Coordinates of C-alpha atoms in Angstrom, one line a residue:
Chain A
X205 CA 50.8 -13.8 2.3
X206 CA 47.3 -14.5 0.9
X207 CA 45.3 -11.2 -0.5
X208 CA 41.6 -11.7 -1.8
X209 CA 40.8 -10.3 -5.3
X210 CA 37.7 -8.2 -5.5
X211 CA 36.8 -6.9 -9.3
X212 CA 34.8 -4.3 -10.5
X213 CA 33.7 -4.4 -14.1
X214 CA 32.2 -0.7 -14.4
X215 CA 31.9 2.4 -12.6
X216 CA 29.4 2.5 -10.2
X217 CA 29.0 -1.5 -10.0
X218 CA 30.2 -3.4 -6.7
X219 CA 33.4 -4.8 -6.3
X220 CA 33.1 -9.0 -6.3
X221 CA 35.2 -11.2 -5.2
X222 CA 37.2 -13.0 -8.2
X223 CA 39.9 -15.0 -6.7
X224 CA 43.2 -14.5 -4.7
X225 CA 46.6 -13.9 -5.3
X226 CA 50.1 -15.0 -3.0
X227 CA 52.1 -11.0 -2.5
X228 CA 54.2 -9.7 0.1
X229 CA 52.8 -6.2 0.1
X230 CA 50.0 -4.3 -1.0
X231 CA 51.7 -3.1 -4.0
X232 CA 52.8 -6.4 -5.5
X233 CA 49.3 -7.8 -4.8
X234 CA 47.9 -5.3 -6.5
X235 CA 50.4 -5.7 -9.5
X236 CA 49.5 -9.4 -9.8
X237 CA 45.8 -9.4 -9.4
X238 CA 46.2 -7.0 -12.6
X239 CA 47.7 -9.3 -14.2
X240 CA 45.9 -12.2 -12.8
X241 CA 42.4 -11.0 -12.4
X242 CA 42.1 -7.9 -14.7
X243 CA 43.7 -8.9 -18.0
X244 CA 40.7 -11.2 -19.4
X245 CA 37.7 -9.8 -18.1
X246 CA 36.3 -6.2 -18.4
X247 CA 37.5 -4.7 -15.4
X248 CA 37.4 -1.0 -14.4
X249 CA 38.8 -1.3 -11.0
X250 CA 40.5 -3.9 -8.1
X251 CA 40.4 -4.1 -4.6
X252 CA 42.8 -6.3 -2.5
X253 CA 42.3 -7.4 0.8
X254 CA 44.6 -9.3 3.2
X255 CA 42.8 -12.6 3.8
X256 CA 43.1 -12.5 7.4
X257 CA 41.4 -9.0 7.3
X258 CA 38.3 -10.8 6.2
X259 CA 35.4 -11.9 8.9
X260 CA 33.5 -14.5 8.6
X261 CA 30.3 -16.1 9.6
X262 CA 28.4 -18.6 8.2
X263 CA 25.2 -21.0 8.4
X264 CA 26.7 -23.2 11.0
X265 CA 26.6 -19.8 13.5
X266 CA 23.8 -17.8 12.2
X267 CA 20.0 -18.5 10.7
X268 CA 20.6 -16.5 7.7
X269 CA 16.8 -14.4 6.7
X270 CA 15.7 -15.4 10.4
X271 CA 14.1 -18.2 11.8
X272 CA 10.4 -17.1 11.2
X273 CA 8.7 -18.3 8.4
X274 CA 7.5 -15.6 6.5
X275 CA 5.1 -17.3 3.6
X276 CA 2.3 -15.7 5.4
X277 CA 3.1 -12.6 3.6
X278 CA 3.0 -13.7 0.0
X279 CA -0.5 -14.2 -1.6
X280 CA 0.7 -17.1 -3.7
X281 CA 0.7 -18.7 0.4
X282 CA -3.3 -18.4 -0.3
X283 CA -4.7 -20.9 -2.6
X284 CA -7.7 -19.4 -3.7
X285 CA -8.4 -18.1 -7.4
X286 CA -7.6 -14.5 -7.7
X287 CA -10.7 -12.9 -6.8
X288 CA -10.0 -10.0 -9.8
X289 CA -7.8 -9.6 -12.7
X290 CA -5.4 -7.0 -10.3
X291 CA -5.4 -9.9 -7.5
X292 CA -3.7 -12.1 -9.6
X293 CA -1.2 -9.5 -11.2
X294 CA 0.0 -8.5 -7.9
X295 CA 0.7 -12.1 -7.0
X296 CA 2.4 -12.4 -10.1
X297 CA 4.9 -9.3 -9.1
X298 CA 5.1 -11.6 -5.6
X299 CA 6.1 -14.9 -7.4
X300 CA 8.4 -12.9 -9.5
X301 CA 9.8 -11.5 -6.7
X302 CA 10.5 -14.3 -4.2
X303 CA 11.7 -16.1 -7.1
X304 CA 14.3 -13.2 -7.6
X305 CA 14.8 -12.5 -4.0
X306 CA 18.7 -12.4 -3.4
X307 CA 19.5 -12.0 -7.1
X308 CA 20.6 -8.5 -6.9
Chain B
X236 CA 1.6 25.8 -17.8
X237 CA -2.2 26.5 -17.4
X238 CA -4.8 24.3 -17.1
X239 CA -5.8 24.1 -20.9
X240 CA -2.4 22.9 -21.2
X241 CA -2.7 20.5 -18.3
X242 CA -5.8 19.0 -20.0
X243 CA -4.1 18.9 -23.4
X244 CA -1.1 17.0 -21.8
X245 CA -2.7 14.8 -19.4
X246 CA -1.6 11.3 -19.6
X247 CA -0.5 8.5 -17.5
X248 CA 2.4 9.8 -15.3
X249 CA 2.7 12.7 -17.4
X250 CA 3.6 15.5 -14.3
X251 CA 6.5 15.3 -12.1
X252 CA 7.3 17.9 -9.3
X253 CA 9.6 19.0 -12.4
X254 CA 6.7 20.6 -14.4
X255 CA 5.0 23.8 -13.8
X256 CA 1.7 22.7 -12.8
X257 CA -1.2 25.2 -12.0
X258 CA -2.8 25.8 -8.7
X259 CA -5.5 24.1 -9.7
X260 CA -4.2 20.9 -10.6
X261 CA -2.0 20.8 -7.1
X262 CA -4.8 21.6 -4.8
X263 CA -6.7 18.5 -6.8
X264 CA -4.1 16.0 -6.5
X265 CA -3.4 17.3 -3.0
X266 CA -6.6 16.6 -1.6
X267 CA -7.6 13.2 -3.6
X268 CA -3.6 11.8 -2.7
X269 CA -4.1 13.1 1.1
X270 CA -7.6 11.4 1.1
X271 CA -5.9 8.1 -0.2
X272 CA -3.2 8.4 2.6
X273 CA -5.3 9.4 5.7
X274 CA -7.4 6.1 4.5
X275 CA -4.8 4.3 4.3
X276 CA -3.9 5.1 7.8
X277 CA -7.4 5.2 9.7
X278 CA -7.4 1.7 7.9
X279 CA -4.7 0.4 10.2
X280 CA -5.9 1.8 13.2
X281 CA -9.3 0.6 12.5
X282 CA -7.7 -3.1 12.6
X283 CA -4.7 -2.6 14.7
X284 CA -6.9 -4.2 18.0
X285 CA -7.2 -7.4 15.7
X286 CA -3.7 -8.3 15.6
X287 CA -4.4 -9.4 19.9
X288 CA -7.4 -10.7 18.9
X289 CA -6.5 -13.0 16.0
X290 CA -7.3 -16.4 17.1
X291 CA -4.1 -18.4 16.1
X292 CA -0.2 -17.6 15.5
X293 CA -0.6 -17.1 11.8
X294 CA -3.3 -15.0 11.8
X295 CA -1.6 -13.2 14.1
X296 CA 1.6 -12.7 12.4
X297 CA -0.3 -12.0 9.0
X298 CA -2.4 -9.2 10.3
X299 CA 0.5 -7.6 12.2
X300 CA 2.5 -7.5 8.6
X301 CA -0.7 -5.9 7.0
X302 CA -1.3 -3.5 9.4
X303 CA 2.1 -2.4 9.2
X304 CA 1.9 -2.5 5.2
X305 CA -1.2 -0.3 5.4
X306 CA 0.9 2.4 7.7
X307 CA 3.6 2.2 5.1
X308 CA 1.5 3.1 2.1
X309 CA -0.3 6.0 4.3
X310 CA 3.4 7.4 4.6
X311 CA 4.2 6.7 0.5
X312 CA 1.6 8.4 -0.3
X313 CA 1.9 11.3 2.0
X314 CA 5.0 11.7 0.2
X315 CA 3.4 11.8 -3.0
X316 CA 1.2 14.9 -1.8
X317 CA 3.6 16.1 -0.5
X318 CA 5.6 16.5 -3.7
X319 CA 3.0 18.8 -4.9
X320 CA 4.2 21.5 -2.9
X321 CA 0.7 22.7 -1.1
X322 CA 1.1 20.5 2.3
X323 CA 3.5 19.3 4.2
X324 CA 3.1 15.7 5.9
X325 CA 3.4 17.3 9.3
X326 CA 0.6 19.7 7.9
X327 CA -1.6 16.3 6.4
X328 CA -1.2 14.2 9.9
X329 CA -2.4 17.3 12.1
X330 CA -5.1 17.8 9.5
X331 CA -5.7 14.3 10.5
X332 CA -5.3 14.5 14.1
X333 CA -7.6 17.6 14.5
X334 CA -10.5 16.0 12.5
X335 CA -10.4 18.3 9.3
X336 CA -8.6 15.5 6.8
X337 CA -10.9 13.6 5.4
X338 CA -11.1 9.2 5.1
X339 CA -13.2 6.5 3.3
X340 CA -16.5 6.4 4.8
X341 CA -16.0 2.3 5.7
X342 CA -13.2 3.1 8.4
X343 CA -15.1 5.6 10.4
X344 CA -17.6 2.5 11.3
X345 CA -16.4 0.6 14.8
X346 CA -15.5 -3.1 14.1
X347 CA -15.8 -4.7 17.0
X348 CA -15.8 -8.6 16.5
X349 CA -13.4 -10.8 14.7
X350 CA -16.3 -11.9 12.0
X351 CA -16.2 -8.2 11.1
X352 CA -12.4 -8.5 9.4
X353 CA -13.1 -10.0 6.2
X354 CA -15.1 -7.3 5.7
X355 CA -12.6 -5.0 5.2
X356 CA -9.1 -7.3 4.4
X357 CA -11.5 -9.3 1.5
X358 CA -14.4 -6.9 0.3
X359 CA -12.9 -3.3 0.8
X360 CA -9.2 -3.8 0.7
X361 CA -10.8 -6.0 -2.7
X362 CA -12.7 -2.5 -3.6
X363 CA -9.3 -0.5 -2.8
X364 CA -7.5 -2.4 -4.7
X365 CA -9.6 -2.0 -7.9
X366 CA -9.6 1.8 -7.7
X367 CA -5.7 1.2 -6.9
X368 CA -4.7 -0.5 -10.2
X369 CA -6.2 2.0 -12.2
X370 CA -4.4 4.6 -10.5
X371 CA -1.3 3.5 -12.0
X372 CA -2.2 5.4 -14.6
X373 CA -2.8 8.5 -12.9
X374 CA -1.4 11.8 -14.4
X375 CA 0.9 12.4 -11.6
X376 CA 3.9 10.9 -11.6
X377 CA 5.1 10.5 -8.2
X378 CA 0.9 9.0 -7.4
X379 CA 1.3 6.0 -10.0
X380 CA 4.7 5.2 -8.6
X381 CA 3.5 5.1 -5.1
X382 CA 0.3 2.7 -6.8
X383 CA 3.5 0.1 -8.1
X384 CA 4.3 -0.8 -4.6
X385 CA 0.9 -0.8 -3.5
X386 CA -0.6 -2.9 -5.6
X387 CA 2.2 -5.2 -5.1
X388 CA 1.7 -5.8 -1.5
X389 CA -2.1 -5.4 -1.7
X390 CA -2.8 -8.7 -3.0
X391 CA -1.3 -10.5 0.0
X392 CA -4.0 -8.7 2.0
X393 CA -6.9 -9.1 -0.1
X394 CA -5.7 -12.8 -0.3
X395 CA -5.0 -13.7 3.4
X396 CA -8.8 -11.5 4.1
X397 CA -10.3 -14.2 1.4
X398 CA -8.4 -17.0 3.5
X399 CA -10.4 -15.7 6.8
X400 CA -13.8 -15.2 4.9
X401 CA -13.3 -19.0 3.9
X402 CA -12.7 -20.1 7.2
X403 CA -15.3 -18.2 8.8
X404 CA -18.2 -19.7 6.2
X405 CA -16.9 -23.2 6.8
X406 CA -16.6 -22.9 10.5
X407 CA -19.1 -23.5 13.0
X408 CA -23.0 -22.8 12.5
X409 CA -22.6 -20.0 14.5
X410 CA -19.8 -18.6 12.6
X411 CA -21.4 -18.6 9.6
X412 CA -24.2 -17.0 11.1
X413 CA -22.6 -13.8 12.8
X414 CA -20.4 -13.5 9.5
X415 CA -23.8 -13.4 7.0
X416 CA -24.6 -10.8 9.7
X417 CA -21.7 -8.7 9.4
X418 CA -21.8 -8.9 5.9
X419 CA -25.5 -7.4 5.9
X420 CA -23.9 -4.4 8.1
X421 CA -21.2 -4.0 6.1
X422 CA -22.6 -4.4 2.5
X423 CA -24.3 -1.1 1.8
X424 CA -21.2 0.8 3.1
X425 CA -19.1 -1.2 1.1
X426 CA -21.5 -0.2 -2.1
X427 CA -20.9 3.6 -0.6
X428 CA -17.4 3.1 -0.8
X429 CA -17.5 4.1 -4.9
X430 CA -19.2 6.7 -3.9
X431 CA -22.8 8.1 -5.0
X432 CA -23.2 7.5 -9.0
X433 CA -21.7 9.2 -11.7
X434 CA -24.3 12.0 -11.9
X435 CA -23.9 13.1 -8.5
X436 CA -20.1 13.0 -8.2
X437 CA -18.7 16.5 -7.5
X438 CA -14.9 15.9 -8.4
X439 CA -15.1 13.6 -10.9
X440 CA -15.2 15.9 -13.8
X441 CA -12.2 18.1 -13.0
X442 CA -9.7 14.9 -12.0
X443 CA -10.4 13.0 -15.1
X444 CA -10.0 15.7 -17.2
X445 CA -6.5 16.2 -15.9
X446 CA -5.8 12.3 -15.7
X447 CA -5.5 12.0 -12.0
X448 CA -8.3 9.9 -12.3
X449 CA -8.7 7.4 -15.1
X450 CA -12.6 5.6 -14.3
X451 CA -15.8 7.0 -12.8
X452 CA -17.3 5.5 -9.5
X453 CA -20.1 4.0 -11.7
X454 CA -17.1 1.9 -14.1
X455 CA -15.5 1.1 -10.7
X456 CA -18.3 -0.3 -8.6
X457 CA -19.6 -2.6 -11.9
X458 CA -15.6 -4.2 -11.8
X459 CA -15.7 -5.0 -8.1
X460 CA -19.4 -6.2 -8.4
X461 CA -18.4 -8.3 -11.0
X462 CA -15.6 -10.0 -9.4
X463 CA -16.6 -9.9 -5.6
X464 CA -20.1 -11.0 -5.6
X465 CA -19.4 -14.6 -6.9
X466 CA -16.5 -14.9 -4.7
X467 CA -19.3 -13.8 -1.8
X468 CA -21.8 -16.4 -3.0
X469 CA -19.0 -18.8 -4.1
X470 CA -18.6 -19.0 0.0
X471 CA -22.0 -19.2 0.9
X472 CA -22.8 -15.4 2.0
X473 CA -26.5 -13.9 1.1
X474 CA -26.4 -10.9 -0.8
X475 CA -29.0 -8.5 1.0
X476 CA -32.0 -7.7 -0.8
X477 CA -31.5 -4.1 -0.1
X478 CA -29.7 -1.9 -2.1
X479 CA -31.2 -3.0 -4.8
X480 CA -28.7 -3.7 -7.3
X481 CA -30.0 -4.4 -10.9
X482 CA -27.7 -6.7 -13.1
X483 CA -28.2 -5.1 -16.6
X484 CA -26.8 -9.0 -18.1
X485 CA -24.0 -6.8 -19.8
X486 CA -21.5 -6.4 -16.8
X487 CA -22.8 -3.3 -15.6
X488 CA -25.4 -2.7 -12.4
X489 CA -27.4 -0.3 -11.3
X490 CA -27.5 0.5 -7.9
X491 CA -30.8 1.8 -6.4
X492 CA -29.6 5.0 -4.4
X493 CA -32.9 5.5 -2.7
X494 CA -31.8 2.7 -0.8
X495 CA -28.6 3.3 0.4
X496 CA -28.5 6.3 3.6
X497 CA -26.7 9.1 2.2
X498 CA -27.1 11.9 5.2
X499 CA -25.5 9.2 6.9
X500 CA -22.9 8.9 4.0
X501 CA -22.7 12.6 4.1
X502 CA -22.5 12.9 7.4
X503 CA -19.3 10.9 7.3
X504 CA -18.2 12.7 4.6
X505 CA -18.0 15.7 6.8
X506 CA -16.1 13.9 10.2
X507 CA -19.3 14.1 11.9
X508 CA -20.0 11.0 12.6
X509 CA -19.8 9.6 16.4
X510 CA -17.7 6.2 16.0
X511 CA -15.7 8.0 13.3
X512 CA -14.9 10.4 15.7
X513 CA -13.8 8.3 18.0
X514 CA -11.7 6.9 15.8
X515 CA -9.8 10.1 15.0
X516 CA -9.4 10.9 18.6
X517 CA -8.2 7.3 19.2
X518 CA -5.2 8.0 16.2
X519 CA -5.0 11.8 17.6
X520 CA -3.6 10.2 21.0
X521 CA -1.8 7.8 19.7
X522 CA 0.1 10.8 17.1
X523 CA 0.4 12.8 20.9
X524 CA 1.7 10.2 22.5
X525 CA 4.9 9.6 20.2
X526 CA 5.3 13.2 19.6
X527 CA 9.1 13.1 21.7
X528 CA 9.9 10.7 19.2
X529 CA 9.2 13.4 16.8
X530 CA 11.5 15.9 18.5
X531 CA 14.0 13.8 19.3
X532 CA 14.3 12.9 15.3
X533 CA 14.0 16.4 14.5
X534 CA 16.5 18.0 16.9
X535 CA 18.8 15.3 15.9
X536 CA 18.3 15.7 12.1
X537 CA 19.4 19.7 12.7
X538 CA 22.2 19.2 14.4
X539 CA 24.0 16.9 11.7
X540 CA 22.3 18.6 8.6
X541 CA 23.4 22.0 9.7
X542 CA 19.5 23.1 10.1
X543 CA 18.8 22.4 6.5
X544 CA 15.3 21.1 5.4
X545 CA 14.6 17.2 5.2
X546 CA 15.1 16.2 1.3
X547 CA 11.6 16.5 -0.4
X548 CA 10.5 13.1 -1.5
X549 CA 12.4 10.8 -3.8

């Protein structure tokens, strides 16, 4: 039986996936992906999952972020000079941000 | 803390709803932050009917997102007066509703033509925007924060009102025409929108001193005069002869008052003008009209809180 790996470095922090491990139970699972997942990297706590447990769906189903184009809402879309010095900072923040976007 | 302290203090983003803070100070920032939001949302209403009447699909979808933006920073910064502890937001949008709260003098004008827009998405979202930035450095705390987001999504509207001001001055004949026209209209207002000059301003003295406010209506209208009339001529649009605004060659203008109609400025100022009244009714239906949404929120927000109060603003 196939359980997923999800590690958490510190408190607070999200739980990502890190790999798998091959357990009969929960309890051995959890014992390997210790030893397999937690002993190299800074860890503060593991999840294990059965694999089957997991749903999935992925760009061959859905349009991930819609199907609208949504450009019309960023000013960088709009090629004309700034008009003022706080124009062009706030388009800044915007480049910034879609450059970002997904990141966190 | 009293209010010597409060001037001795007052810094950018100095108070939070943490601090002491004298009457004074609260009933201030109260009424300037509700002003800001009740703009903010007569603004949207003011070009809500454009989003049907944009003439393609992207001009369409744009002005939909702004309008909703605008809304969103109304209800920001209703949160931000709120924090002060003299009004609730319920309190601020029936003020609104019944024609007491108070708006920029530009949205209580009717708009009633497409050539109009620019108007107010390039040269007075443009003039918002400039008082905006610098109110990121406003005393209270929870008013600069609000600014952050803002400004942020502010540029994408004075940017896509630019985009319609260029097309419009290198449409057809006609366009050109009706726009120079609306910009004559709208000009003088949009020099009103700083307000009379410096030595006529009643609040001025009071807010900077405790940093809500960080420049006078005089330092405000010379930034957006530098940076908005060359965009205005860079597009072909006439500046009108009258006001008479005097370039002193060192980035600074004059601006003759005796030009500009201040009983009807003042008359504005006061709700008591026709089309602006129109326009609060208009928003005063439209608040009526949702008010089971209201209840239904409410009642539901009771039953699972146990009756407690909504959380005060983050």
């Amino acid at each position: 039986m196939i359980w997923e790996v999800f590690r958490q470095e510190q408190a607070g922090e999200y739980h990502t996936h890190c790999g798998n491990v091959h357990a009969p139970d929960r309890e051995m699972a959890l014992m390997f992906a210790e030893i397999q997942h937690g002993r190299r990297k800074p860890t503060n706590s593991l999840w294990v999952v059965p694999q089957k447990e997991i749903g999935e769906v992925d760009t061959e189903e859905a349009n991930f972020g819609g199907t609208t184009d949504k450009s019309y809402r960023w000013a960088q879309s709009y090629s004309f000079e700034a008009a003022a010095e706080e124009v062009a900072d706030s388009e800044s923040e915007q480049v910034q941000a879609e450059r970002q976007r997904g990141d966190d | 803390m009293d209010i010597e302290q409060v001037k001795e203090r007052a810094g950018p983003r100095e108070f939070s709803p943490k601090d002491d803070l004298p009457e004074e100070y609260r009933k201030a920032a109260t009424r300037m932050i509700q002003f800001h939001a009740n703009s903010e949302i007569m603004g949207a209403y003011l070009e809500k009917p454009f989003i049907r009447q944009a003439p393609s699909l992207d001009r369409k979808l744009a002005f939909s997102a702004k309008v909703q933006d605008e809304i969103g920073h109304g209800q920001l910064l209703y949160r931000a007066a709120e924090s002060l502890g003299v009004k609730t937001r319920d309190e601020m949008l029936d003020e609104l509703a019944e024609g007491k709260g108070k708006f920029l003098n530009c949205f209580h004008y009717p708009m009633d033509s497409w050539v109009e827009t620019p108007m107010i998405a390039f040269f007075v979202d443009g003039a918002a925007m400039r008082r905006q930035a610098t109110l990121k450095q406003s005393s209270w705390e929870p008013y600069a924060h609000a600014m952050d987001k803002v400004c942020f999504e502010e540029g994408f509207h004075v940017k896509h009102g630019e985009a319609i001001l260029y097309e419009l001055m290198t449409g057809s004949k006609k366009e050109q025409e009706l726009t120079q026209e609306a910009f004559e209209e709208w000009w003088p207002r949009i020099i009103q929108f700083f307000g009379p000059t410096d030595d006529k301003s009643t609040h001025h003295d009071f807010s900077a001193d405790v940093g809500l406010k960080t420049m006078t209506n005089d330092e405000l209208r010379n930034a957006f005069l530098n940076a908005y009339v060359p965009k205005a001529e860079k597009y072909g649009l006439e500046i009108p002869d009258e006001p008479r605004i005097r370039d002193n060659g060192d980035s600074t203008y004059e601006v003759v008052e005796d030009d500009l109609d201040w009983d009807e400025f003042f008359t504005i100022a006061k709700n008591d003008y026709d089309p602006g009244k129109g326009q609060i009714d208009g928003r005063k239906q439209a608040q009526d009209a949702v008010e089971w949404v209201r209840e239904t929120l409410d009642s539901h927000e009771q039953r699972f809180a146990g009756g407690t109060q909504p959380q005060a603003a983050d």
